[in-house]
PDB file of C-alpha atoms in Angstrom:
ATOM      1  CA  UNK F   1     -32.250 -18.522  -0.850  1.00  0.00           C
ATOM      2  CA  UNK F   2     -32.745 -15.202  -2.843  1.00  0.00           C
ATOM      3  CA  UNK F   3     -30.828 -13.210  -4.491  1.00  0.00           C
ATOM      4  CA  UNK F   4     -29.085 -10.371  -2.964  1.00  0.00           C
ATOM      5  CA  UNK F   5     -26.217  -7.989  -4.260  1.00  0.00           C
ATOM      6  CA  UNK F   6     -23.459  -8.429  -2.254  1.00  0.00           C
ATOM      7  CA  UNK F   7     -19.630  -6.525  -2.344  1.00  0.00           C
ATOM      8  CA  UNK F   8     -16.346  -8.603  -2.267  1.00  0.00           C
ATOM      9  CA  UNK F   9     -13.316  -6.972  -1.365  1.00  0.00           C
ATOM     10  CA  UNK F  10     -10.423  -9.025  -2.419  1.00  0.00           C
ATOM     11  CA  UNK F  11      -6.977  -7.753  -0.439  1.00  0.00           C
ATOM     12  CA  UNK F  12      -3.767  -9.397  -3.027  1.00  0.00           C
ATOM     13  CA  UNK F  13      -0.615  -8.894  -4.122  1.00  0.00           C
ATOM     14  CA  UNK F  14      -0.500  -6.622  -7.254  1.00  0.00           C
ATOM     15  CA  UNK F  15       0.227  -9.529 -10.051  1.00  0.00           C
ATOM     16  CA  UNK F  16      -0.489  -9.906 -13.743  1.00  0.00           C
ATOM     17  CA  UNK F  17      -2.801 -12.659 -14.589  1.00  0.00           C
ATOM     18  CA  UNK F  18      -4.743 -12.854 -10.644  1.00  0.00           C
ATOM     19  CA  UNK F  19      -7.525 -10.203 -12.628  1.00  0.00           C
ATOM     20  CA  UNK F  20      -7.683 -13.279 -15.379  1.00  0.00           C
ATOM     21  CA  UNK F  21      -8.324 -16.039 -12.774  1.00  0.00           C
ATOM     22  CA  UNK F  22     -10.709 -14.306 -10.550  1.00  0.00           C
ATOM     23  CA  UNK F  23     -13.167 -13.288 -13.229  1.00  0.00           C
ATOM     24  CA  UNK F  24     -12.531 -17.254 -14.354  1.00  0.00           C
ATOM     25  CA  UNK F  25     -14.369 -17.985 -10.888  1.00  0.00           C
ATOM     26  CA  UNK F  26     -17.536 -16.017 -11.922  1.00  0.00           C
ATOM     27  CA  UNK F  27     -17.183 -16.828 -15.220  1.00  0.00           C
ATOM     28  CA  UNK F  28     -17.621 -20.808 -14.353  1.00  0.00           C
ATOM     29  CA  UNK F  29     -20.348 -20.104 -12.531  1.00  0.00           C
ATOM     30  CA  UNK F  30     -22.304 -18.118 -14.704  1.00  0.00           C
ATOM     31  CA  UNK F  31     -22.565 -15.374 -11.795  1.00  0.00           C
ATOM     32  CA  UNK F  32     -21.749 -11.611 -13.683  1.00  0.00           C
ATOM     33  CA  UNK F  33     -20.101  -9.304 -11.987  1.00  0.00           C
ATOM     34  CA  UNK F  34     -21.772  -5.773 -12.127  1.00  0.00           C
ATOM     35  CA  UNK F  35     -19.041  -3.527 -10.710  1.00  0.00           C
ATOM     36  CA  UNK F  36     -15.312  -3.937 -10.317  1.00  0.00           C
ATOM     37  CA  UNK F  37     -12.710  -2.104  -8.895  1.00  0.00           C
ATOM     38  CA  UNK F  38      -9.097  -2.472  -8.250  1.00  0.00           C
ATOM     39  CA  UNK F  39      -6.931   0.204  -6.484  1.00  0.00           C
ATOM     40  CA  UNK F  40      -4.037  -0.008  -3.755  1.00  0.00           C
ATOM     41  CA  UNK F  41      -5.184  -0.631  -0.365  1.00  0.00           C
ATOM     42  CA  UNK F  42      -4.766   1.003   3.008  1.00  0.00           C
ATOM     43  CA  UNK F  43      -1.928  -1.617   3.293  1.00  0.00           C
ATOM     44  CA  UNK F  44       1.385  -0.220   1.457  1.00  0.00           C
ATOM     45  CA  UNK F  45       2.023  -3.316  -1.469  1.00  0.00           C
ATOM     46  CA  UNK F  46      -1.383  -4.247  -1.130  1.00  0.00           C
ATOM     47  CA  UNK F  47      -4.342  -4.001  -4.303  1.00  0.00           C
ATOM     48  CA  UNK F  48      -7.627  -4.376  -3.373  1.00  0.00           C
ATOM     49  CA  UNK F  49     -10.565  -5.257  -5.407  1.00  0.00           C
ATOM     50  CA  UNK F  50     -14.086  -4.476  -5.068  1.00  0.00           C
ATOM     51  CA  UNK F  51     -16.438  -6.930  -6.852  1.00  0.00           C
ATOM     52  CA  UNK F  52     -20.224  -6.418  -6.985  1.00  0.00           C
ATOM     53  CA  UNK F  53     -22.093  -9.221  -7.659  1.00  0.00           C
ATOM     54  CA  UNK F  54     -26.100 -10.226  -7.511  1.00  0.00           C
ATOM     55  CA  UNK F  55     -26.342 -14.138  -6.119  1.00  0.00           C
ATOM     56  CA  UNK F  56     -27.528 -16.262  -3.410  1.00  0.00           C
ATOM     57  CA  UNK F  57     -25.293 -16.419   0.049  1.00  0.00           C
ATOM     58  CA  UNK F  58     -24.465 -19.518  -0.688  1.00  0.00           C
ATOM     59  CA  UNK F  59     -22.752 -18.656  -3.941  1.00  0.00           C
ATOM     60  CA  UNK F  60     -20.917 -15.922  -2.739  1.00  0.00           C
ATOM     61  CA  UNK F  61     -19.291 -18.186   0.509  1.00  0.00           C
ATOM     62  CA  UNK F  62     -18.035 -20.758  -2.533  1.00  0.00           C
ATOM     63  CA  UNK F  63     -16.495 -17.745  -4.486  1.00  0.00           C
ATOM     64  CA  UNK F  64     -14.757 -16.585  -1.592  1.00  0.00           C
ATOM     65  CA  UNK F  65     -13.286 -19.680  -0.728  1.00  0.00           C
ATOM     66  CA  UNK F  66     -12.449 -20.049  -4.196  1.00  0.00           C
ATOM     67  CA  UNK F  67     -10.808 -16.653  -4.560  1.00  0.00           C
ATOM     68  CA  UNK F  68      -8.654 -17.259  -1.365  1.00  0.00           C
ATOM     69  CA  UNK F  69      -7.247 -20.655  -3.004  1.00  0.00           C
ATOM     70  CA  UNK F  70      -5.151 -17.363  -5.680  1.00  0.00           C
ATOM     71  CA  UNK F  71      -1.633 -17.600  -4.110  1.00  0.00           C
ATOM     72  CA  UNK F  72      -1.809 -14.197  -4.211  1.00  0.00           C
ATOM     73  CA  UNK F  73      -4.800 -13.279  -2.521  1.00  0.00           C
ATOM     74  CA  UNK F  74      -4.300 -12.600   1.265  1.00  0.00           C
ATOM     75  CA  UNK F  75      -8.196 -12.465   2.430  1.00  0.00           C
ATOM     76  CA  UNK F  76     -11.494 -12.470   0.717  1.00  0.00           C
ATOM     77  CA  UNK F  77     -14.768 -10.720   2.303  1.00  0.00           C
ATOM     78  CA  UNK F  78     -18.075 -10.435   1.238  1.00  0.00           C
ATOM     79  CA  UNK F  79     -20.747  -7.684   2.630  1.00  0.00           C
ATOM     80  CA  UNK F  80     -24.200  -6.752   2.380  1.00  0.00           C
ATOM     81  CA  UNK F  81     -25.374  -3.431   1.160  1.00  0.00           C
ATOM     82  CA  UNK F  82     -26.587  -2.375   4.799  1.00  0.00           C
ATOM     83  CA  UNK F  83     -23.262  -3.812   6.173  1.00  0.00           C
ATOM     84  CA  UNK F  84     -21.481  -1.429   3.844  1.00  0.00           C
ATOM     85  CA  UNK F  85     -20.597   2.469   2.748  1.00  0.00           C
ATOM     86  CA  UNK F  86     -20.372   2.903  -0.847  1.00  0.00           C
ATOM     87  CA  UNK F  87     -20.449   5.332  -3.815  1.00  0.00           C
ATOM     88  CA  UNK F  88     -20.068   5.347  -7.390  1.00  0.00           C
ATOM     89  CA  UNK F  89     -18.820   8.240  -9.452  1.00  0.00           C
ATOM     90  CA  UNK F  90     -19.955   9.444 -13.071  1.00  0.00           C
ATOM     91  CA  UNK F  91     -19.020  12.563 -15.279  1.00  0.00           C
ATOM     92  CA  UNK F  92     -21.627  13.845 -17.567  1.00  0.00           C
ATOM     93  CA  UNK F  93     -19.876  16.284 -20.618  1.00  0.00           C
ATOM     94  CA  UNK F  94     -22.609  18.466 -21.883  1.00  0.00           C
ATOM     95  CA  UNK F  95     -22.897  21.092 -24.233  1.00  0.00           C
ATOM     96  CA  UNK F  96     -21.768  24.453 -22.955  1.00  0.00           C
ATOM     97  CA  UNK F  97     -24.914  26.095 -24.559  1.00  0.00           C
ATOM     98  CA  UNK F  98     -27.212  24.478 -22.331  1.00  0.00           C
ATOM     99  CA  UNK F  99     -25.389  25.353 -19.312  1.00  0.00           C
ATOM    100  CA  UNK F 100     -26.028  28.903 -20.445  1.00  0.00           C
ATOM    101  CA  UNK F 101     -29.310  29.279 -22.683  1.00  0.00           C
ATOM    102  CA  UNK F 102     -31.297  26.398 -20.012  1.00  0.00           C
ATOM    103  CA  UNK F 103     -31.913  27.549 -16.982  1.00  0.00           C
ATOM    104  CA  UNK F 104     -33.326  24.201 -15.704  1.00  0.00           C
ATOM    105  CA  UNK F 105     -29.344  22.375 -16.145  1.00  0.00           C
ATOM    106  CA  UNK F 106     -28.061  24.544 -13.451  1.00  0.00           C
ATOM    107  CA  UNK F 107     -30.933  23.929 -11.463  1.00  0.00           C
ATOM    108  CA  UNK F 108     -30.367  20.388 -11.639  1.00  0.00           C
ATOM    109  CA  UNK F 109     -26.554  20.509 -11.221  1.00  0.00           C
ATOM    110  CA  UNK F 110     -27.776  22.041  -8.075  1.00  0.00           C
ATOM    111  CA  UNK F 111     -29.971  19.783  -6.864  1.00  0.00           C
ATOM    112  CA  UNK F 112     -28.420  17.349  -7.328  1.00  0.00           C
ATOM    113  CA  UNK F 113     -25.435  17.971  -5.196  1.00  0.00           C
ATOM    114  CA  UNK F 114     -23.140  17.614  -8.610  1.00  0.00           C
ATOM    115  CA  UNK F 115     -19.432  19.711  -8.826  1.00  0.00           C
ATOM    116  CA  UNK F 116     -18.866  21.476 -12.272  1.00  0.00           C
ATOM    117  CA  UNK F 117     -15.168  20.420 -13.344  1.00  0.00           C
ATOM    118  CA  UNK F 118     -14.236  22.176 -16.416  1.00  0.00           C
ATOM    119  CA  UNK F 119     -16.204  24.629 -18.586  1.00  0.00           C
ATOM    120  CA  UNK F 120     -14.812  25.227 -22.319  1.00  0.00           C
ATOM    121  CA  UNK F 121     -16.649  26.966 -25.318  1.00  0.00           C
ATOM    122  CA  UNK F 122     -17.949  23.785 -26.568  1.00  0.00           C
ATOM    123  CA  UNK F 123     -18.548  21.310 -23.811  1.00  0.00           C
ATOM    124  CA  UNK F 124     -19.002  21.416 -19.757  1.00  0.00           C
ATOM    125  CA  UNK F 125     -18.400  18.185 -17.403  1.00  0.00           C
ATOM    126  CA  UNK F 126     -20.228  17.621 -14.467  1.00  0.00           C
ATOM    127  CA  UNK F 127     -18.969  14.994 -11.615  1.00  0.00           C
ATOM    128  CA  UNK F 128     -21.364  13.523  -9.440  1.00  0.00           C
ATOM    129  CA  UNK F 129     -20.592  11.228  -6.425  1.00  0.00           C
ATOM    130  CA  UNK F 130     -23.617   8.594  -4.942  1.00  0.00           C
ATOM    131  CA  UNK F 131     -25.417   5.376  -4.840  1.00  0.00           C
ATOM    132  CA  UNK F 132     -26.450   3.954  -8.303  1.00  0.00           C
ATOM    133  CA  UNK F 133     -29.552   5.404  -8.300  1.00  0.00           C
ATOM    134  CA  UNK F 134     -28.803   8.706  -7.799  1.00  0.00           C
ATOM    135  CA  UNK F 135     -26.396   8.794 -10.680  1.00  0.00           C
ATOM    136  CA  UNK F 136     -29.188   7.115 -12.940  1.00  0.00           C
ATOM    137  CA  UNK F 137     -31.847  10.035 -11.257  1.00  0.00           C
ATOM    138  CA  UNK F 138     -29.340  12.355 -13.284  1.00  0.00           C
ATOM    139  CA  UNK F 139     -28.829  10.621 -15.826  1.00  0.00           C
ATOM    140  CA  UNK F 140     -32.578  10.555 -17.152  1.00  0.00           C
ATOM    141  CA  UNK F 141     -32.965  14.370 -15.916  1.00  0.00           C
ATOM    142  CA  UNK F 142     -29.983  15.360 -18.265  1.00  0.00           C
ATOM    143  CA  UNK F 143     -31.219  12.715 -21.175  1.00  0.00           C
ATOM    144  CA  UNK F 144     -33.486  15.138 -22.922  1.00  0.00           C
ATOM    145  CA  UNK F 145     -30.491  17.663 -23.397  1.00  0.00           C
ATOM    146  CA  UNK F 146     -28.333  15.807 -25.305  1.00  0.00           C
ATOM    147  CA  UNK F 147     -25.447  13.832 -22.986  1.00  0.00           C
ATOM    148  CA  UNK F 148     -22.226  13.790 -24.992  1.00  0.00           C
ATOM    149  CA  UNK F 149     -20.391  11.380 -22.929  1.00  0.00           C
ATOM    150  CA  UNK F 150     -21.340   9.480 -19.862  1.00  0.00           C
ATOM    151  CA  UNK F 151     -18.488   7.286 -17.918  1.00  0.00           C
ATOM    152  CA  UNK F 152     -19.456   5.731 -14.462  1.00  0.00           C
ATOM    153  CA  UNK F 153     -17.038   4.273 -12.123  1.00  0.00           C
ATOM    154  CA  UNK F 154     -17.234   0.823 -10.623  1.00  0.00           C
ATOM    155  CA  UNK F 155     -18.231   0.163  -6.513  1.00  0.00           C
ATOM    156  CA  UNK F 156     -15.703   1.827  -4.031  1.00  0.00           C
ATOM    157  CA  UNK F 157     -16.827   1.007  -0.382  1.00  0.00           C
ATOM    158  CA  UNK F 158     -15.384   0.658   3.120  1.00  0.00           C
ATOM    159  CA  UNK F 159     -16.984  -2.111   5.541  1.00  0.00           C
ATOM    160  CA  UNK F 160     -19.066  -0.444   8.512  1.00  0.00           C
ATOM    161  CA  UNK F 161     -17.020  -2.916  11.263  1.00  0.00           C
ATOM    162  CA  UNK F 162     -13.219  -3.561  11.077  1.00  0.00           C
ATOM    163  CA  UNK F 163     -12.110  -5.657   8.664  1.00  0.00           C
ATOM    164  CA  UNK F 164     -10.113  -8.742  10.370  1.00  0.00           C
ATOM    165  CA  UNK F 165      -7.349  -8.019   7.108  1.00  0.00           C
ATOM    166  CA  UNK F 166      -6.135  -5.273   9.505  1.00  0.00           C
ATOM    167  CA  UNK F 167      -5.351  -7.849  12.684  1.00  0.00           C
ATOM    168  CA  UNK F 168      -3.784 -10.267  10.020  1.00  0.00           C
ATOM    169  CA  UNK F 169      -1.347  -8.621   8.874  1.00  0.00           C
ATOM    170  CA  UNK F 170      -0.457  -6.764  12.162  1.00  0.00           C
ATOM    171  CA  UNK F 171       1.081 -10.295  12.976  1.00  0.00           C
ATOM    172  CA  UNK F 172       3.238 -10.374   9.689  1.00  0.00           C
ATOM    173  CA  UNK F 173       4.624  -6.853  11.389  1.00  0.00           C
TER     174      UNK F 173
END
């Protein structure tokens, strides 16, 4: 089996120390996780995570099972990339001089679909939504100006079919 990045949304209840244990799971395996992300659910009470993680299918069917055995945790999935709709998000602050004296920033703001979302006399930040690779496509085309700060958000995504959580907890209705 090869490996293949795969997304695990985790639905739980919101409790300290279930953060802790699942990142023990990985940890014990030696599998890293490249993007998390934890945020309420479309279920009111309900957090769910996002975990991106590069391993076999095998691996990822054992760290699902193993997540589910959290008290907490109500249902564990894991996707595919093609089974899945995701984005990242980044801001890029740049200095306001360039957005003025370069000609070639606002042409790449431009092209690249990116929002302006403040401008101040001594800095400008950008936001950009997309895949990873688009955000790293900006990144290098904004390297050679000088980035002042770059922040990138972890994996959000929504599955392409239902997600059985939704049938689950109808019955607890």
């Amino acid at each position: 089996m090869e490996d293949k990045t795969f997304t695990i949304s985790v639905y739980s209840e919101n409790n300290v120390g279930l953060l802790n244990r699942i990142s023990g799971i990985f940890l014990k395996r030696h599998i890293n996780i490249l993007s998390l992300n934890v945020s309420e659910s479309e279920i009111e009470n309900v957090s769910r995570f996002i975990i991106v993680v590069e391993t076999t299918e095998k691996w990822v069917k054992n760290i699902v099972g193993q997540i589910e055995k959290q008290i907490e945790v109500i249902k564990a999935f894991y996707h595919t990339d093609e089974e899945t709709i995701y984005l990242e998000n980044a801001l890029f602050k740049i200095a306001s001089s360039l957005l003025f004296d370069e000609k070639q920033i606002q042409n790449i703001i431009k092209d690249s679909q990116s929002t302006i979302v403040t401008v101040s006399r001594d800095f400008f930040v950008i936001s950009k939504s997309g895949r990873r690779s688009e955000i790293e496509e900006l990144y290098e085309k904004f390297k050679p100006y000088g980035i002042m700060q770059f922040v990138r958000s972890g994996r959000i995504s929504v599955s392409k079919e239902k997600m059985e959580i939704s049938t689950l907890l109808e019955t607890f209705k």
